[in-house]
């Protein structure tokens, strides 16, 4: 993969054009940054998320390796949470930012074993990032209380709704 010259990247799981709430939120963040004069490229990564498979791990590793040193890389929580070992390879040279809608371990219906594993991998991943953007005060408090995240590391950007 060739080096990515853009200063800011947003990495998401799968097709970034999906019209679910989380993907629309991510698109709005990217749109806001562009309007503010901050170029950002949104990249959809192949593979299975959040219970990442080797395709997902290789895609994340390749995307991060292609970013120039010092680039800001915003990583959606579906991608970030289960791959701390990939993040660790790049955390020293990139400005990694987590975008957390809710912790992966809180996902409904995933089972206790997977929830425990995702809790641990997401806790490790969050320790590697420079900043964390969350969608609510509740999520911010939960990350601080349950995951040991420093409060000063967390920014809250609540989603809004379109006016008719």
Coordinates of N, CA and C in Angstrom, one line a residue:
X1 N 0.9 -1.2 0.0 CA 0.0 0.0 0.0 C 0.9 1.2 0.0
X2 N 0.6 2.2 -0.8 CA 1.4 3.5 -0.8 C 1.0 4.4 0.3
X3 N 2.0 5.2 0.7 CA 1.8 6.1 1.8 C 0.7 7.1 1.6
X4 N -0.1 7.3 2.6 CA -1.2 8.2 2.6 C -0.8 9.6 2.9
X5 N -0.9 10.6 2.0 CA -0.4 11.9 2.3 C -1.3 12.8 3.1
X6 N -2.6 12.5 3.2 CA -3.6 13.3 3.9 C -3.2 13.2 5.4
X7 N -3.5 14.4 6.1 CA -3.1 14.5 7.5 C -4.1 13.8 8.4
X8 N -5.3 13.6 8.0 CA -6.3 13.0 8.9 C -7.1 11.9 8.2
X9 N -7.2 10.8 8.9 CA -7.9 9.6 8.3 C -9.0 9.1 9.3
X10 N -10.1 8.6 8.8 CA -11.1 8.0 9.6 C -11.3 6.6 9.1
X11 N -11.0 5.6 9.9 CA -11.1 4.2 9.6 C -12.3 3.6 10.2
X12 N -13.1 2.9 9.3 CA -14.4 2.3 9.7 C -14.4 0.9 9.3
X13 N -15.3 0.1 9.9 CA -15.5 -1.3 9.5 C -16.4 -1.3 8.3
X14 N -16.0 -2.0 7.2 CA -16.8 -2.2 6.0 C -17.0 -0.9 5.2
X15 N -18.2 -0.9 4.6 CA -18.6 0.2 3.7 C -18.9 1.4 4.5
X16 N -18.2 2.5 4.3 CA -18.5 3.8 5.0 C -19.8 4.4 4.6
X17 N -20.4 4.0 3.5 CA -21.6 4.5 3.0 C -22.9 3.9 3.6
X18 N -22.7 3.1 4.6 CA -23.9 2.5 5.2 C -24.7 3.5 5.9
X19 N -26.0 3.3 6.0 CA -26.9 4.4 6.5 C -27.4 4.1 7.9
X20 N -26.6 3.4 8.7 CA -27.0 3.2 10.1 C -26.6 4.3 10.9
X21 N -27.1 4.4 12.1 CA -26.8 5.6 13.0 C -25.3 5.8 13.2
X22 N -24.5 4.8 13.5 CA -23.1 5.0 13.7 C -22.3 5.5 12.5
X23 N -22.7 4.9 11.4 CA -22.0 5.3 10.1 C -22.4 6.8 9.7
X24 N -23.6 7.1 10.0 CA -24.1 8.5 9.7 C -23.4 9.5 10.6
X25 N -23.2 9.1 11.9 CA -22.5 9.9 12.8 C -21.0 10.1 12.3
X26 N -20.4 9.0 12.0 CA -19.0 9.1 11.5 C -18.9 10.0 10.2
X27 N -19.9 9.9 9.3 CA -19.9 10.7 8.1 C -20.0 12.2 8.5
X28 N -20.8 12.5 9.5 CA -21.0 13.9 9.9 C -19.8 14.5 10.5
X29 N -19.0 13.6 11.3 CA -17.8 14.1 11.9 C -16.8 14.4 10.7
X30 N -16.7 13.6 9.7 CA -15.8 13.8 8.6 C -16.3 15.1 7.8
X31 N -17.6 15.3 7.6 CA -18.1 16.4 6.9 C -17.8 17.7 7.7
X32 N -17.9 17.7 9.0 CA -17.6 18.8 9.8 C -16.1 19.2 9.7
X33 N -15.3 18.2 9.8 CA -13.8 18.5 9.7 C -13.5 19.1 8.3
X34 N -14.1 18.6 7.3 CA -13.8 19.1 5.9 C -14.3 20.6 5.8
X35 N -15.4 20.9 6.4 CA -15.9 22.3 6.3 C -15.1 23.2 7.2
X36 N -14.4 22.6 8.2 CA -13.5 23.4 9.0 C -12.1 23.5 8.4
X37 N -12.0 23.0 7.2 CA -10.7 23.1 6.5 C -9.7 22.1 6.8
X38 N -10.1 21.0 7.4 CA -9.2 19.9 7.8 C -9.5 18.7 6.8
X39 N -8.7 18.5 5.8 CA -8.9 17.4 4.9 C -8.9 16.0 5.7
X40 N -9.9 15.2 5.3 CA -10.0 13.9 6.0 C -10.4 12.9 4.9
X41 N -9.8 11.7 4.9 CA -10.3 10.6 4.1 C -10.9 9.5 4.9
X42 N -12.0 9.0 4.5 CA -12.7 7.9 5.2 C -12.4 6.6 4.5
X43 N -11.9 5.7 5.2 CA -11.5 4.4 4.6 C -12.3 3.3 5.3
X44 N -13.0 2.5 4.5 CA -13.7 1.3 5.0 C -12.8 0.1 4.9
X45 N -12.7 -0.6 6.0 CA -11.8 -1.8 6.1 C -12.5 -3.1 5.9
X46 N -12.0 -4.0 5.1 CA -12.7 -5.3 5.0 C -12.4 -6.2 6.2
X47 N -13.1 -7.3 6.3 CA -12.9 -8.2 7.4 C -14.1 -8.2 8.4
X48 N -14.0 -9.0 9.4 CA -15.1 -9.2 10.4 C -14.8 -8.3 11.6
X49 N -15.8 -7.5 12.0 CA -15.6 -6.6 13.1 C -16.9 -6.8 13.9
X50 N -17.0 -6.7 15.2 CA -15.9 -6.3 16.1 C -15.0 -7.5 16.5
X51 N -15.5 -8.7 16.3 CA -14.7 -9.9 16.7 C -13.8 -10.2 15.5
X52 N -12.7 -9.4 15.5 CA -11.9 -9.3 14.3 C -11.2 -10.6 13.9
X53 N -11.3 -10.8 12.5 CA -10.6 -11.9 11.9 C -9.2 -11.5 11.3
X54 N -8.5 -12.4 10.7 CA -7.2 -12.0 10.2 C -7.3 -11.0 9.0
X55 N -8.4 -11.1 8.3 CA -8.6 -10.1 7.2 C -8.7 -8.7 7.8
X56 N -9.5 -8.6 8.9 CA -9.6 -7.3 9.5 C -8.3 -6.8 10.1
X57 N -7.6 -7.7 10.8 CA -6.3 -7.3 11.4 C -5.3 -6.8 10.3
X58 N -5.2 -7.6 9.2 CA -4.3 -7.2 8.1 C -4.7 -5.9 7.5
X59 N -6.0 -5.7 7.3 CA -6.5 -4.4 6.7 C -6.2 -3.2 7.6
X60 N -6.4 -3.4 8.9 CA -6.1 -2.3 9.8 C -4.5 -2.0 9.8
X61 N -3.8 -3.1 9.9 CA -2.3 -2.9 9.9 C -1.8 -2.2 8.6
X62 N -2.4 -2.6 7.5 CA -2.0 -2.0 6.2 C -2.4 -0.6 6.1
X63 N -3.6 -0.2 6.6 CA -4.1 1.2 6.5 C -3.2 2.0 7.4
X64 N -2.9 1.6 8.6 CA -2.0 2.4 9.5 C -0.6 2.5 9.0
X65 N -0.1 1.4 8.4 CA 1.3 1.4 7.9 C 1.4 2.4 6.8
X66 N 0.3 2.6 6.0 CA 0.3 3.6 4.9 C 0.2 5.0 5.3
X67 N -0.1 5.3 6.5 CA -0.2 6.7 7.0 C 1.1 7.2 7.3
X68 N 1.3 8.5 6.9 CA 2.7 9.1 7.2 C 2.8 9.3 8.7
X69 N 4.0 9.4 9.1 CA 4.3 9.7 10.5 C 3.7 11.0 10.9
X70 N 3.0 11.0 12.1 CA 2.4 12.2 12.6 C 1.0 12.4 12.2
X71 N 0.5 11.5 11.3 CA -0.9 11.7 10.8 C -1.9 11.4 12.0
X72 N -3.0 12.1 11.9 CA -4.1 11.8 12.9 C -5.0 10.8 12.2
X73 N -5.2 9.7 13.0 CA -6.0 8.6 12.5 C -7.1 8.4 13.5
X74 N -8.4 8.7 13.1 CA -9.5 8.5 13.9 C -10.0 7.1 13.6
X75 N -10.2 6.2 14.6 CA -10.6 4.8 14.4 C -11.9 4.6 15.1
X76 N -12.9 4.2 14.3 CA -14.2 3.9 14.8 C -14.1 2.7 15.8
X77 N -14.9 2.7 16.8 CA -14.8 1.7 17.9 C -15.0 0.3 17.4
X78 N -15.7 0.0 16.4 CA -15.9 -1.3 15.8 C -14.6 -1.9 15.4
X79 N -13.7 -1.0 14.8 CA -12.4 -1.4 14.3 C -11.4 -1.5 15.5
X80 N -11.4 -0.4 16.3 CA -10.4 -0.3 17.3 C -10.4 -1.3 18.4
X81 N -11.5 -1.7 18.8 CA -11.7 -2.4 20.1 C -11.1 -3.8 20.2
X82 N -11.0 -4.5 19.1 CA -10.5 -5.9 19.3 C -9.1 -6.1 18.7
X83 N -8.4 -5.0 18.3 CA -7.1 -5.2 17.7 C -6.0 -4.4 18.4
X84 N -5.8 -4.4 19.7 CA -4.8 -3.6 20.4 C -3.4 -4.0 19.9
X85 N -3.2 -5.2 19.5 CA -1.8 -5.6 19.1 C -1.4 -4.9 17.8
X86 N -2.4 -4.6 16.9 CA -2.1 -3.9 15.7 C -1.9 -2.4 16.0
X87 N -2.7 -1.9 16.9 CA -2.5 -0.5 17.2 C -1.2 -0.2 17.9
X88 N -0.7 -1.2 18.7 CA 0.5 -1.0 19.4 C 1.7 -0.9 18.5
X89 N 1.6 -1.5 17.3 CA 2.7 -1.4 16.3 C 2.9 0.1 15.7
X90 N 1.8 0.9 15.8 CA 1.8 2.2 15.1 C 1.6 3.3 16.1
X91 N 1.3 3.1 17.3 CA 0.9 4.1 18.3 C 1.9 5.2 18.5
X92 N 3.2 4.8 18.4 CA 4.3 5.7 18.7 C 4.5 6.7 17.6
X93 N 4.0 6.4 16.4 CA 4.3 7.3 15.2 C 3.1 8.0 14.7
X94 N 1.9 7.6 15.2 CA 0.6 8.2 14.7 C -0.1 8.8 15.8
X95 N -1.0 9.8 15.5 CA -1.8 10.4 16.5 C -3.2 9.6 16.4
X96 N -3.3 8.6 17.2 CA -4.5 7.8 17.2 C -5.6 8.3 18.1
X97 N -6.8 8.4 17.5 CA -8.0 8.9 18.2 C -9.1 7.8 18.1
X98 N -9.6 7.4 19.2 CA -10.7 6.5 19.2 C -12.1 7.2 19.1
X99 N -13.0 6.7 18.3 CA -14.3 7.2 18.2 C -15.3 6.1 18.7
X100 N -15.7 6.3 19.9 CA -16.5 5.2 20.6 C -18.0 5.6 20.7
X101 N -18.8 4.8 20.1 CA -20.3 5.0 20.2 C -20.7 4.4 21.5
X102 N -20.3 3.2 21.8 CA -20.5 2.5 23.1 C -19.4 1.4 23.1
X103 N -19.0 1.0 24.3 CA -18.0 -0.1 24.4 C -18.5 -1.4 23.7
X104 N -17.6 -2.1 23.1 CA -18.0 -3.3 22.4 C -18.6 -4.4 23.3
X105 N -18.0 -4.4 24.5 CA -18.5 -5.4 25.5 C -20.0 -5.2 25.9
X106 N -20.5 -4.0 25.6 CA -21.9 -3.7 26.0 C -22.8 -4.0 24.8
X107 N -22.3 -4.6 23.7 CA -23.1 -4.9 22.6 C -24.1 -6.0 23.0
X108 N -25.4 -5.8 22.6 CA -26.4 -6.7 22.9 C -26.3 -8.1 22.2
X109 N -26.4 -9.1 23.0 CA -26.5 -10.5 22.4 C -25.2 -11.1 22.0
X110 N -24.1 -10.6 22.5 CA -22.8 -11.2 22.0 C -22.3 -12.4 22.9
X111 N -22.9 -12.6 24.0 CA -22.5 -13.7 24.9 C -21.4 -13.2 25.8
X112 N -21.3 -13.9 27.0 CA -20.4 -13.5 28.1 C -19.0 -13.7 27.7
X113 N -18.6 -14.8 27.1 CA -17.2 -15.0 26.7 C -16.7 -14.0 25.8
X114 N -17.4 -13.7 24.7 CA -17.0 -12.6 23.8 C -17.0 -11.3 24.5
X115 N -18.0 -11.0 25.3 CA -18.0 -9.7 26.0 C -16.8 -9.5 26.9
X116 N -16.4 -10.5 27.6 CA -15.2 -10.4 28.5 C -14.0 -10.2 27.6
X117 N -13.8 -10.9 26.5 CA -12.7 -10.7 25.7 C -12.6 -9.3 25.1
X118 N -13.8 -8.9 24.6 CA -13.8 -7.5 24.0 C -13.6 -6.4 25.0
X119 N -14.0 -6.6 26.2 CA -13.8 -5.7 27.3 C -12.3 -5.5 27.5
X120 N -11.6 -6.7 27.5 CA -10.1 -6.6 27.8 C -9.4 -6.0 26.6
X121 N -9.7 -6.4 25.4 CA -9.0 -5.9 24.2 C -9.3 -4.4 24.0
X122 N -10.5 -4.0 24.3 CA -10.9 -2.6 24.1 C -10.2 -1.7 25.2
X123 N -10.1 -2.3 26.4 CA -9.3 -1.6 27.5 C -7.9 -1.4 27.1
X124 N -7.3 -2.4 26.5 CA -5.9 -2.3 26.0 C -5.8 -1.3 24.9
X125 N -6.7 -1.3 23.9 CA -6.7 -0.4 22.8 C -6.9 1.0 23.2
X126 N -7.8 1.3 24.1 CA -8.0 2.7 24.6 C -6.8 3.2 25.3
X127 N -6.0 2.4 25.9 CA -4.8 2.9 26.6 C -3.7 3.3 25.6
X128 N -3.9 2.9 24.3 CA -2.9 3.2 23.3 C -3.2 4.5 22.5
X129 N -4.4 5.0 22.6 CA -4.7 6.2 21.8 C -4.5 7.5 22.6
X130 N -4.3 8.6 21.8 CA -4.0 9.9 22.4 C -5.3 10.5 22.9
X131 N -6.4 10.3 22.2 CA -7.7 11.0 22.5 C -8.8 10.0 22.3
X132 N -9.9 10.2 22.9 CA -11.1 9.4 22.8 C -12.3 10.3 22.6
X133 N -13.0 10.2 21.5 CA -14.3 10.9 21.2 C -15.4 9.9 21.5
X134 N -16.4 10.4 22.3 CA -17.5 9.5 22.7 C -18.8 10.3 22.3
X135 N -19.9 9.6 22.2 CA -21.2 10.2 21.8 C -22.1 10.6 22.9
X136 N -21.7 10.4 24.2 CA -22.5 10.7 25.3 C -21.7 10.9 26.6
X137 N -22.3 11.6 27.5 CA -21.7 11.7 28.9 C -21.7 10.4 29.6
X138 N -22.7 9.6 29.3 CA -22.8 8.3 29.9 C -21.6 7.4 29.5
X139 N -21.4 7.4 28.2 CA -20.2 6.6 27.7 C -18.9 7.1 28.2
X140 N -18.8 8.4 28.3 CA -17.5 9.0 28.9 C -17.3 8.5 30.3
X141 N -18.4 8.6 31.1 CA -18.3 8.1 32.5 C -18.0 6.6 32.6
X142 N -18.6 5.9 31.7 CA -18.5 4.4 31.7 C -17.0 4.0 31.4
X143 N -16.4 4.7 30.4 CA -15.0 4.4 30.0 C -14.1 4.8 31.2
X144 N -14.4 5.9 31.8 CA -13.5 6.3 33.0 C -13.7 5.3 34.1
X145 N -14.9 5.0 34.5 CA -15.1 4.1 35.6 C -14.8 2.6 35.4
X146 N -15.1 2.1 34.2 CA -15.0 0.6 34.0 C -13.7 0.3 33.3
X147 N -13.2 1.2 32.4 CA -12.0 0.9 31.6 C -10.8 1.6 32.0
X148 N -10.9 2.5 33.0 CA -9.7 3.1 33.6 C -9.1 4.2 32.7
X149 N -10.0 4.8 31.8 CA -9.5 5.9 30.9 C -9.4 7.2 31.7
X150 N -8.4 7.9 31.5 CA -8.2 9.2 32.1 C -9.3 10.2 31.6
X151 N -10.0 10.9 32.5 CA -11.1 11.8 32.1 C -10.6 12.9 31.1
X152 N -9.4 13.4 31.3 CA -8.8 14.4 30.4 C -8.6 14.0 29.0
X153 N -8.6 12.7 28.8 CA -8.4 12.1 27.4 C -9.7 12.0 26.6
X154 N -10.8 12.3 27.2 CA -12.1 12.0 26.6 C -12.8 13.3 26.2
X155 N -13.3 13.4 25.0 CA -14.1 14.5 24.5 C -15.5 13.9 24.1
X156 N -16.5 14.7 24.4 CA -17.9 14.3 24.1 C -18.4 15.1 22.9
X157 N -18.9 14.4 21.9 CA -19.5 15.0 20.7 C -20.8 14.3 20.5
X158 N -21.9 14.9 21.1 CA -23.2 14.2 21.1 C -23.8 14.4 19.7
X159 N -24.4 13.3 19.2 CA -25.1 13.3 17.9 C -26.3 14.3 17.9
X160 N -26.6 14.8 16.8 CA -27.8 15.6 16.7 C -28.8 15.0 15.7
X161 N -29.8 15.8 15.4 CA -30.8 15.4 14.4 C -30.9 16.5 13.4
X162 N -31.3 16.1 12.2 CA -31.5 17.0 11.1 C -32.8 17.8 11.4
X163 N -32.8 19.0 11.2 CA -34.1 19.8 11.3 C -34.9 19.6 10.0
X164 N -36.2 19.5 10.2 CA -37.0 19.3 9.0 C -37.0 20.5 8.1

